PDB file of C-alpha atoms and ligand atoms in Angstrom:
ATOM      1  CA  MET F   1     -47.613  96.709  52.051  1.00  0.00           C
ATOM      2  CA  LYS F   2     -49.208  93.442  51.013  1.00  0.00           C
ATOM      3  CA  LEU F   3     -51.171  91.222  53.368  1.00  0.00           C
ATOM      4  CA  TYR F   4     -51.852  87.583  52.563  1.00  0.00           C
ATOM      5  CA  SER F   5     -55.178  87.115  54.290  1.00  0.00           C
ATOM      6  CA  TYR F   6     -58.362  85.042  54.446  1.00  0.00           C
ATOM      7  CA  PHE F   7     -61.519  86.910  55.402  1.00  0.00           C
ATOM      8  CA  ARG F   8     -62.433  84.443  58.196  1.00  0.00           C
ATOM      9  CA  SER F   9     -58.930  84.018  59.602  1.00  0.00           C
ATOM     10  CA  SER F  10     -58.822  85.565  63.055  1.00  0.00           C
ATOM     11  CA  ALA F  11     -55.022  85.819  62.961  1.00  0.00           C
ATOM     12  CA  ALA F  12     -55.246  87.784  59.697  1.00  0.00           C
ATOM     13  CA  TYR F  13     -58.087  89.845  61.240  1.00  0.00           C
ATOM     14  CA  ARG F  14     -55.623  90.895  64.005  1.00  0.00           C
ATOM     15  CA  ALA F  15     -53.105  92.068  61.410  1.00  0.00           C
ATOM     16  CA  ARG F  16     -55.820  93.953  59.467  1.00  0.00           C
ATOM     17  CA  ILE F  17     -56.953  95.790  62.613  1.00  0.00           C
ATOM     18  CA  ALA F  18     -53.376  96.773  63.495  1.00  0.00           C
ATOM     19  CA  LEU F  19     -52.669  98.002  59.944  1.00  0.00           C
ATOM     20  CA  ASN F  20     -55.875 100.086  60.010  1.00  0.00           C
ATOM     21  CA  LEU F  21     -55.158 101.496  63.490  1.00  0.00           C
ATOM     22  CA  LYS F  22     -51.694 102.552  62.334  1.00  0.00           C
ATOM     23  CA  GLY F  23     -53.111 104.079  59.167  1.00  0.00           C
ATOM     24  CA  VAL F  24     -50.970 101.855  56.937  1.00  0.00           C
ATOM     25  CA  ALA F  25     -52.402 101.237  53.468  1.00  0.00           C
ATOM     26  CA  PHE F  26     -52.185  97.632  52.310  1.00  0.00           C
ATOM     27  CA  GLU F  27     -53.218  95.429  49.435  1.00  0.00           C
ATOM     28  CA  THR F  28     -55.029  92.231  50.379  1.00  0.00           C
ATOM     29  CA  ILE F  29     -53.876  89.046  48.673  1.00  0.00           C
ATOM     30  CA  PRO F  30     -56.612  86.521  49.451  1.00  0.00           C
ATOM     31  CA  VAL F  31     -55.618  82.931  50.228  1.00  0.00           C
ATOM     32  CA  HIS F  32     -58.624  80.604  50.459  1.00  0.00           C
ATOM     33  CA  LEU F  33     -58.041  78.239  53.388  1.00  0.00           C
ATOM     34  CA  ILE F  34     -60.916  75.864  52.606  1.00  0.00           C
ATOM     35  CA  LYS F  35     -61.438  75.572  48.802  1.00  0.00           C
ATOM     36  CA  ASP F  36     -59.739  72.581  47.134  1.00  0.00           C
ATOM     37  CA  GLY F  37     -58.301  71.461  50.485  1.00  0.00           C
ATOM     38  CA  GLY F  38     -56.837  74.941  51.066  1.00  0.00           C
ATOM     39  CA  HIS F  39     -55.056  77.181  48.577  1.00  0.00           C
ATOM     40  CA  ASN F  40     -52.538  77.809  51.382  1.00  0.00           C
ATOM     41  CA  LYS F  41     -51.197  74.302  50.657  1.00  0.00           C
ATOM     42  CA  ARG F  42     -50.257  75.201  47.087  1.00  0.00           C
ATOM     43  CA  PRO F  43     -46.544  75.362  46.306  1.00  0.00           C
ATOM     44  CA  GLU F  44     -46.711  79.058  45.414  1.00  0.00           C
ATOM     45  CA  PHE F  45     -47.970  79.967  48.888  1.00  0.00           C
ATOM     46  CA  ARG F  46     -45.689  77.467  50.582  1.00  0.00           C
ATOM     47  CA  ALA F  47     -42.825  79.390  48.994  1.00  0.00           C
ATOM     48  CA  VAL F  48     -44.117  82.535  50.741  1.00  0.00           C
ATOM     49  CA  ASN F  49     -44.726  80.875  54.122  1.00  0.00           C
ATOM     50  CA  PRO F  50     -43.406  77.343  54.707  1.00  0.00           C
ATOM     51  CA  GLN F  51     -45.919  77.033  57.570  1.00  0.00           C
ATOM     52  CA  MET F  52     -48.689  77.609  54.997  1.00  0.00           C
ATOM     53  CA  ARG F  53     -50.695  79.914  57.247  1.00  0.00           C
ATOM     54  CA  VAL F  54     -52.000  83.467  57.097  1.00  0.00           C
ATOM     55  CA  PRO F  55     -51.353  86.271  57.826  1.00  0.00           C
ATOM     56  CA  VAL F  56     -48.175  87.110  55.950  1.00  0.00           C
ATOM     57  CA  LEU F  57     -47.123  90.745  55.608  1.00  0.00           C
ATOM     58  CA  VAL F  58     -44.792  91.874  52.832  1.00  0.00           C
ATOM     59  CA  THR F  59     -43.143  95.180  53.698  1.00  0.00           C
ATOM     60  CA  PRO F  60     -42.356  97.939  51.177  1.00  0.00           C
ATOM     61  CA  GLU F  61     -38.714  96.741  51.310  1.00  0.00           C
ATOM     62  CA  GLY F  62     -39.857  93.270  50.247  1.00  0.00           C
ATOM     63  CA  GLU F  63     -39.362  91.618  53.643  1.00  0.00           C
ATOM     64  CA  THR F  64     -41.783  88.775  54.375  1.00  0.00           C
ATOM     65  CA  LEU F  65     -43.101  88.776  57.939  1.00  0.00           C
ATOM     66  CA  LEU F  66     -44.956  85.867  59.534  1.00  0.00           C
ATOM     67  CA  GLN F  67     -47.018  85.433  62.732  1.00  0.00           C
ATOM     68  CA  SER F  68     -49.667  88.015  63.617  1.00  0.00           C
ATOM     69  CA  LEU F  69     -48.108  89.078  66.943  1.00  0.00           C
ATOM     70  CA  ALA F  70     -44.700  89.575  65.318  1.00  0.00           C
ATOM     71  CA  ILE F  71     -46.380  91.563  62.514  1.00  0.00           C
ATOM     72  CA  ILE F  72     -48.210  93.735  65.061  1.00  0.00           C
ATOM     73  CA  GLU F  73     -44.997  94.367  67.027  1.00  0.00           C
ATOM     74  CA  TYR F  74     -43.233  95.276  63.750  1.00  0.00           C
ATOM     75  CA  LEU F  75     -46.001  97.809  63.004  1.00  0.00           C
ATOM     76  CA  GLU F  76     -45.764  99.139  66.575  1.00  0.00           C
ATOM     77  CA  GLU F  77     -42.029  99.711  66.151  1.00  0.00           C
ATOM     78  CA  THR F  78     -42.163 101.195  62.654  1.00  0.00           C
ATOM     79  CA  HIS F  79     -45.347 103.263  63.211  1.00  0.00           C
ATOM     80  CA  PRO F  80     -45.284 104.165  66.926  1.00  0.00           C
ATOM     81  CA  GLU F  81     -48.460 106.310  66.824  1.00  0.00           C
ATOM     82  CA  PRO F  82     -51.060 105.534  67.951  1.00  0.00           C
ATOM     83  CA  ALA F  83     -49.305 103.304  70.481  1.00  0.00           C
ATOM     84  CA  LEU F  84     -50.860  99.883  70.975  1.00  0.00           C
ATOM     85  CA  LEU F  85     -48.821  99.208  74.118  1.00  0.00           C
ATOM     86  CA  PRO F  86     -48.687 101.333  77.279  1.00  0.00           C
ATOM     87  CA  LYS F  87     -45.441 103.129  78.115  1.00  0.00           C
ATOM     88  CA  ASP F  88     -44.752 101.448  81.476  1.00  0.00           C
ATOM     89  CA  PRO F  89     -43.235  97.954  81.598  1.00  0.00           C
ATOM     90  CA  VAL F  90     -45.903  96.555  83.941  1.00  0.00           C
ATOM     91  CA  GLY F  91     -48.693  97.867  81.727  1.00  0.00           C
ATOM     92  CA  ARG F  92     -46.999  96.399  78.660  1.00  0.00           C
ATOM     93  CA  ALA F  93     -46.632  93.010  80.352  1.00  0.00           C
ATOM     94  CA  LYS F  94     -50.320  93.023  81.322  1.00  0.00           C
ATOM     95  CA  VAL F  95     -51.462  93.895  77.792  1.00  0.00           C
ATOM     96  CA  ARG F  96     -49.200  91.240  76.288  1.00  0.00           C
ATOM     97  CA  ALA F  97     -50.508  88.675  78.783  1.00  0.00           C
ATOM     98  CA  LEU F  98     -54.093  89.155  77.566  1.00  0.00           C
ATOM     99  CA  ALA F  99     -53.004  89.131  73.923  1.00  0.00           C
ATOM    100  CA  GLU F 100     -51.031  85.917  74.411  1.00  0.00           C
ATOM    101  CA  LEU F 101     -53.824  84.274  76.402  1.00  0.00           C
ATOM    102  CA  ILE F 102     -55.913  84.639  73.246  1.00  0.00           C
ATOM    103  CA  ALA F 103     -53.321  84.172  70.508  1.00  0.00           C
ATOM    104  CA  CYS F 104     -51.212  81.446  72.145  1.00  0.00           C
ATOM    105  CA  ASP F 105     -53.661  79.576  74.386  1.00  0.00           C
ATOM    106  CA  ILE F 106     -57.199  79.853  72.992  1.00  0.00           C
ATOM    107  CA  HIS F 107     -56.701  80.268  69.246  1.00  0.00           C
ATOM    108  CA  PRO F 108     -54.274  77.409  68.431  1.00  0.00           C
ATOM    109  CA  LEU F 109     -56.687  74.825  69.861  1.00  0.00           C
ATOM    110  CA  ASN F 110     -59.511  76.108  67.683  1.00  0.00           C
ATOM    111  CA  ASN F 111     -57.608  76.705  64.519  1.00  0.00           C
ATOM    112  CA  THR F 112     -58.428  75.189  61.120  1.00  0.00           C
ATOM    113  CA  SER F 113     -55.613  72.606  61.152  1.00  0.00           C
ATOM    114  CA  PRO F 114     -56.299  71.007  64.572  1.00  0.00           C
ATOM    115  CA  LEU F 115     -60.061  70.966  63.930  1.00  0.00           C
ATOM    116  CA  ARG F 116     -59.474  69.315  60.536  1.00  0.00           C
ATOM    117  CA  TYR F 117     -57.160  66.791  62.219  1.00  0.00           C
ATOM    118  CA  LEU F 118     -59.806  65.952  64.834  1.00  0.00           C
ATOM    119  CA  LYS F 119     -62.274  65.283  62.007  1.00  0.00           C
ATOM    120  CA  ASN F 120     -60.198  63.632  59.308  1.00  0.00           C
ATOM    121  CA  VAL F 121     -57.502  61.774  61.268  1.00  0.00           C
ATOM    122  CA  MET F 122     -59.053  61.246  64.698  1.00  0.00           C
ATOM    123  CA  HIS F 123     -62.504  60.614  63.083  1.00  0.00           C
ATOM    124  CA  GLN F 124     -64.349  62.651  65.688  1.00  0.00           C
ATOM    125  CA  GLU F 125     -68.038  63.516  65.234  1.00  0.00           C
ATOM    126  CA  GLN F 126     -68.900  67.169  64.534  1.00  0.00           C
ATOM    127  CA  THR F 127     -70.670  67.369  67.938  1.00  0.00           C
ATOM    128  CA  ALA F 128     -67.453  66.337  69.714  1.00  0.00           C
ATOM    129  CA  ILE F 129     -65.425  68.851  67.682  1.00  0.00           C
ATOM    130  CA  ASP F 130     -67.910  71.611  68.535  1.00  0.00           C
ATOM    131  CA  ALA F 131     -67.698  70.652  72.231  1.00  0.00           C
ATOM    132  CA  TRP F 132     -63.882  70.840  72.058  1.00  0.00           C
ATOM    133  CA  TYR F 133     -64.097  74.279  70.439  1.00  0.00           C
ATOM    134  CA  HIS F 134     -66.587  75.615  72.999  1.00  0.00           C
ATOM    135  CA  HIS F 135     -64.610  74.191  75.922  1.00  0.00           C
ATOM    136  CA  TRP F 136     -61.352  75.988  75.095  1.00  0.00           C
ATOM    137  CA  VAL F 137     -63.010  79.286  74.223  1.00  0.00           C
ATOM    138  CA  ILE F 138     -65.085  79.298  77.415  1.00  0.00           C
ATOM    139  CA  GLU F 139     -62.116  78.363  79.602  1.00  0.00           C
ATOM    140  CA  GLY F 140     -60.029  81.181  78.104  1.00  0.00           C
ATOM    141  CA  PHE F 141     -62.866  83.713  78.185  1.00  0.00           C
ATOM    142  CA  GLU F 142     -63.499  82.975  81.890  1.00  0.00           C
ATOM    143  CA  ALA F 143     -59.928  84.020  82.681  1.00  0.00           C
ATOM    144  CA  LEU F 144     -60.116  87.055  80.377  1.00  0.00           C
ATOM    145  CA  GLU F 145     -63.391  88.197  81.910  1.00  0.00           C
ATOM    146  CA  THR F 146     -61.745  88.177  85.355  1.00  0.00           C
ATOM    147  CA  LEU F 147     -58.526  89.835  84.222  1.00  0.00           C
ATOM    148  CA  MET F 148     -59.993  92.635  82.115  1.00  0.00           C
ATOM    149  CA  THR F 149     -60.651  96.134  83.417  1.00  0.00           C
ATOM    150  CA  PRO F 150     -62.665  97.660  80.567  1.00  0.00           C
ATOM    151  CA  ASP F 151     -62.667 101.452  80.356  1.00  0.00           C
ATOM    152  CA  PRO F 152     -64.003 101.021  77.640  1.00  0.00           C
ATOM    153  CA  TYR F 153     -61.197  98.957  76.022  1.00  0.00           C
ATOM    154  CA  ALA F 154     -59.677  95.779  77.453  1.00  0.00           C
ATOM    155  CA  CYS F 155     -56.895  97.519  79.377  1.00  0.00           C
ATOM    156  CA  GLY F 156     -58.222 101.030  79.890  1.00  0.00           C
ATOM    157  CA  SER F 157     -58.977 104.118  77.855  1.00  0.00           C
ATOM    158  CA  ALA F 158     -56.582 103.371  74.964  1.00  0.00           C
ATOM    159  CA  VAL F 159     -56.846 100.576  72.408  1.00  0.00           C
ATOM    160  CA  THR F 160     -54.068  98.019  72.863  1.00  0.00           C
ATOM    161  CA  ILE F 161     -52.857  94.768  71.365  1.00  0.00           C
ATOM    162  CA  ALA F 162     -55.209  93.011  73.806  1.00  0.00           C
ATOM    163  CA  ASP F 163     -58.202  94.506  71.961  1.00  0.00           C
ATOM    164  CA  VAL F 164     -56.630  93.682  68.593  1.00  0.00           C
ATOM    165  CA  CYS F 165     -56.579  90.000  69.625  1.00  0.00           C
ATOM    166  CA  LEU F 166     -59.894  89.967  71.474  1.00  0.00           C
ATOM    167  CA  VAL F 167     -62.242  91.184  68.718  1.00  0.00           C
ATOM    168  CA  PRO F 168     -61.343  88.450  66.164  1.00  0.00           C
ATOM    169  CA  GLN F 169     -61.632  85.752  68.835  1.00  0.00           C
ATOM    170  CA  VAL F 170     -65.105  87.020  69.795  1.00  0.00           C
ATOM    171  CA  ALA F 171     -66.107  87.017  66.103  1.00  0.00           C
ATOM    172  CA  ASN F 172     -65.008  83.381  65.882  1.00  0.00           C
ATOM    173  CA  ALA F 173     -66.846  82.479  69.075  1.00  0.00           C
ATOM    174  CA  ARG F 174     -70.044  84.053  67.725  1.00  0.00           C
ATOM    175  CA  ARG F 175     -69.698  82.227  64.397  1.00  0.00           C
ATOM    176  CA  LEU F 176     -69.339  78.918  66.249  1.00  0.00           C
ATOM    177  CA  LYS F 177     -72.292  79.841  68.514  1.00  0.00           C
ATOM    178  CA  VAL F 178     -70.438  79.982  71.838  1.00  0.00           C
ATOM    179  CA  PRO F 179     -72.882  81.618  74.300  1.00  0.00           C
ATOM    180  CA  LEU F 180     -71.390  84.919  75.489  1.00  0.00           C
ATOM    181  CA  ASP F 181     -73.968  86.012  78.090  1.00  0.00           C
ATOM    182  CA  ARG F 182     -71.576  85.006  80.910  1.00  0.00           C
ATOM    183  CA  PHE F 183     -68.972  87.440  79.588  1.00  0.00           C
ATOM    184  CA  PRO F 184     -70.441  90.961  79.833  1.00  0.00           C
ATOM    185  CA  LYS F 185     -67.027  92.662  79.981  1.00  0.00           C
ATOM    186  CA  ILE F 186     -65.806  90.857  76.844  1.00  0.00           C
ATOM    187  CA  VAL F 187     -69.033  91.718  74.986  1.00  0.00           C
ATOM    188  CA  ALA F 188     -68.757  95.389  76.052  1.00  0.00           C
ATOM    189  CA  VAL F 189     -65.102  95.692  74.989  1.00  0.00           C
ATOM    190  CA  ASP F 190     -65.906  94.043  71.650  1.00  0.00           C
ATOM    191  CA  ALA F 191     -68.720  96.555  71.033  1.00  0.00           C
ATOM    192  CA  ALA F 192     -66.515  99.529  72.007  1.00  0.00           C
ATOM    193  CA  CYS F 193     -63.808  98.393  69.597  1.00  0.00           C
ATOM    194  CA  LEU F 194     -66.143  97.660  66.705  1.00  0.00           C
ATOM    195  CA  ALA F 195     -67.479 101.215  66.978  1.00  0.00           C
ATOM    196  CA  LEU F 196     -64.034 102.352  65.762  1.00  0.00           C
ATOM    197  CA  PRO F 197     -63.611 102.501  61.949  1.00  0.00           C
ATOM    198  CA  ALA F 198     -60.234 100.688  62.097  1.00  0.00           C
ATOM    199  CA  PHE F 199     -61.885  97.623  63.655  1.00  0.00           C
ATOM    200  CA  ASP F 200     -65.011  97.859  61.533  1.00  0.00           C
ATOM    201  CA  ARG F 201     -63.054  97.966  58.257  1.00  0.00           C
ATOM    202  CA  ALA F 202     -61.137  94.852  59.318  1.00  0.00           C
ATOM    203  CA  ARG F 203     -64.277  92.738  59.884  1.00  0.00           C
ATOM    204  CA  PRO F 204     -64.468  89.522  57.833  1.00  0.00           C
ATOM    205  CA  GLU F 205     -67.606  90.670  56.012  1.00  0.00           C
ATOM    206  CA  HIS F 206     -65.839  93.842  54.812  1.00  0.00           C
ATOM    207  CA  GLN F 207     -62.944  92.022  53.125  1.00  0.00           C
ATOM    208  CA  PRO F 208     -62.577  91.741  49.343  1.00  0.00           C
ATOM    209  CA  ASP F 209     -62.681  87.926  49.594  1.00  0.00           C
ATOM    210  CA  ALA F 210     -65.738  87.803  51.897  1.00  0.00           C
ATOM    211  CA  GLU F 211     -68.348  85.171  50.983  1.00  0.00           C
TER     212      GLU F 211
HETATM  213  N1  GSH T 301     -49.918  81.897  65.359  1.00  0.00           N
HETATM  214  C1  GSH T 301     -50.254  82.264  64.024  1.00  0.00           C
HETATM  215  C2  GSH T 301     -51.497  81.543  63.619  1.00  0.00           C
HETATM  216  C3  GSH T 301     -51.711  81.626  62.123  1.00  0.00           C
HETATM  217  C4  GSH T 301     -52.804  80.669  61.708  1.00  0.00           C
HETATM  218  O1  GSH T 301     -52.885  79.553  62.231  1.00  0.00           O
HETATM  219  N2  GSH T 301     -53.637  81.053  60.753  1.00  0.00           N
HETATM  220  C5  GSH T 301     -54.697  80.192  60.340  1.00  0.00           C
HETATM  221  C6  GSH T 301     -55.953  80.982  60.071  1.00  0.00           C
HETATM  222  S1  GSH T 301     -56.540  81.791  61.509  1.00  0.00           S
HETATM  223  C7  GSH T 301     -54.310  79.455  59.087  1.00  0.00           C
HETATM  224  O2  GSH T 301     -53.692  80.015  58.206  1.00  0.00           O
HETATM  225  N3  GSH T 301     -54.676  78.193  59.009  1.00  0.00           N
HETATM  226  C8  GSH T 301     -54.440  77.399  57.854  1.00  0.00           C
HETATM  227  C9  GSH T 301     -54.290  75.965  58.208  1.00  0.00           C
HETATM  228  O3  GSH T 301     -54.168  75.681  59.381  1.00  0.00           O
HETATM  229  O4  GSH T 301     -54.304  75.148  57.285  1.00  0.00           O
HETATM  230  C10 GSH T 301     -50.463  83.784  63.938  1.00  0.00           C
HETATM  231  O5  GSH T 301     -50.818  84.386  64.953  1.00  0.00           O
HETATM  232  O6  GSH T 301     -50.252  84.355  62.857  1.00  0.00           O
END
């Protein structure tokens, strides 16, 4: 498989973790999201993904898959072991709720494009942009901290899609200096996950395009 990725992209980080957990070998095709206004805006990448975002997974059959959660669900269906979703429907719904809280509610507000828009189009100061970022992470993390039942992973004794989404969001929060002392459960789950080689290998600093 081929994964279009950027070392700091938390959505690509999710896909990398899932690929590693499933034991699927992949080649990384780096797409720099910052240099020259973003190499993701170049026509050659636009032809791969008209939304001009990473991750993009190209399957061995040559299918191009977009959106990290869709990519993870594809991997779950094609490589069922180890399962990243519980067997029971209620458990699955609870795992997906945590994953979507992160991927659909926290992350889009803190993503490169909206932050760039706040700066370049809305002419906001960096302090205001940082405050925006911290606000949405903290609000989401407060809910997650209440909802999670770590044992030691977000939803119990098995790694799930909730953990796959949580670890990259925590990495982002740390990079942007969001204080995490109010979130002991989140910090503990993050540490438990990062002790696993599949998560460790997916870290931004371990990517071929890391700076
Ligand atoms: N919902 C998408 C989000 C993808 C996304 O926004 N990726 C970011 C990096 S984390 C990106 O490529 N940003 C480029 C840009 O916004 O210009 C997913 O989960 O895959």
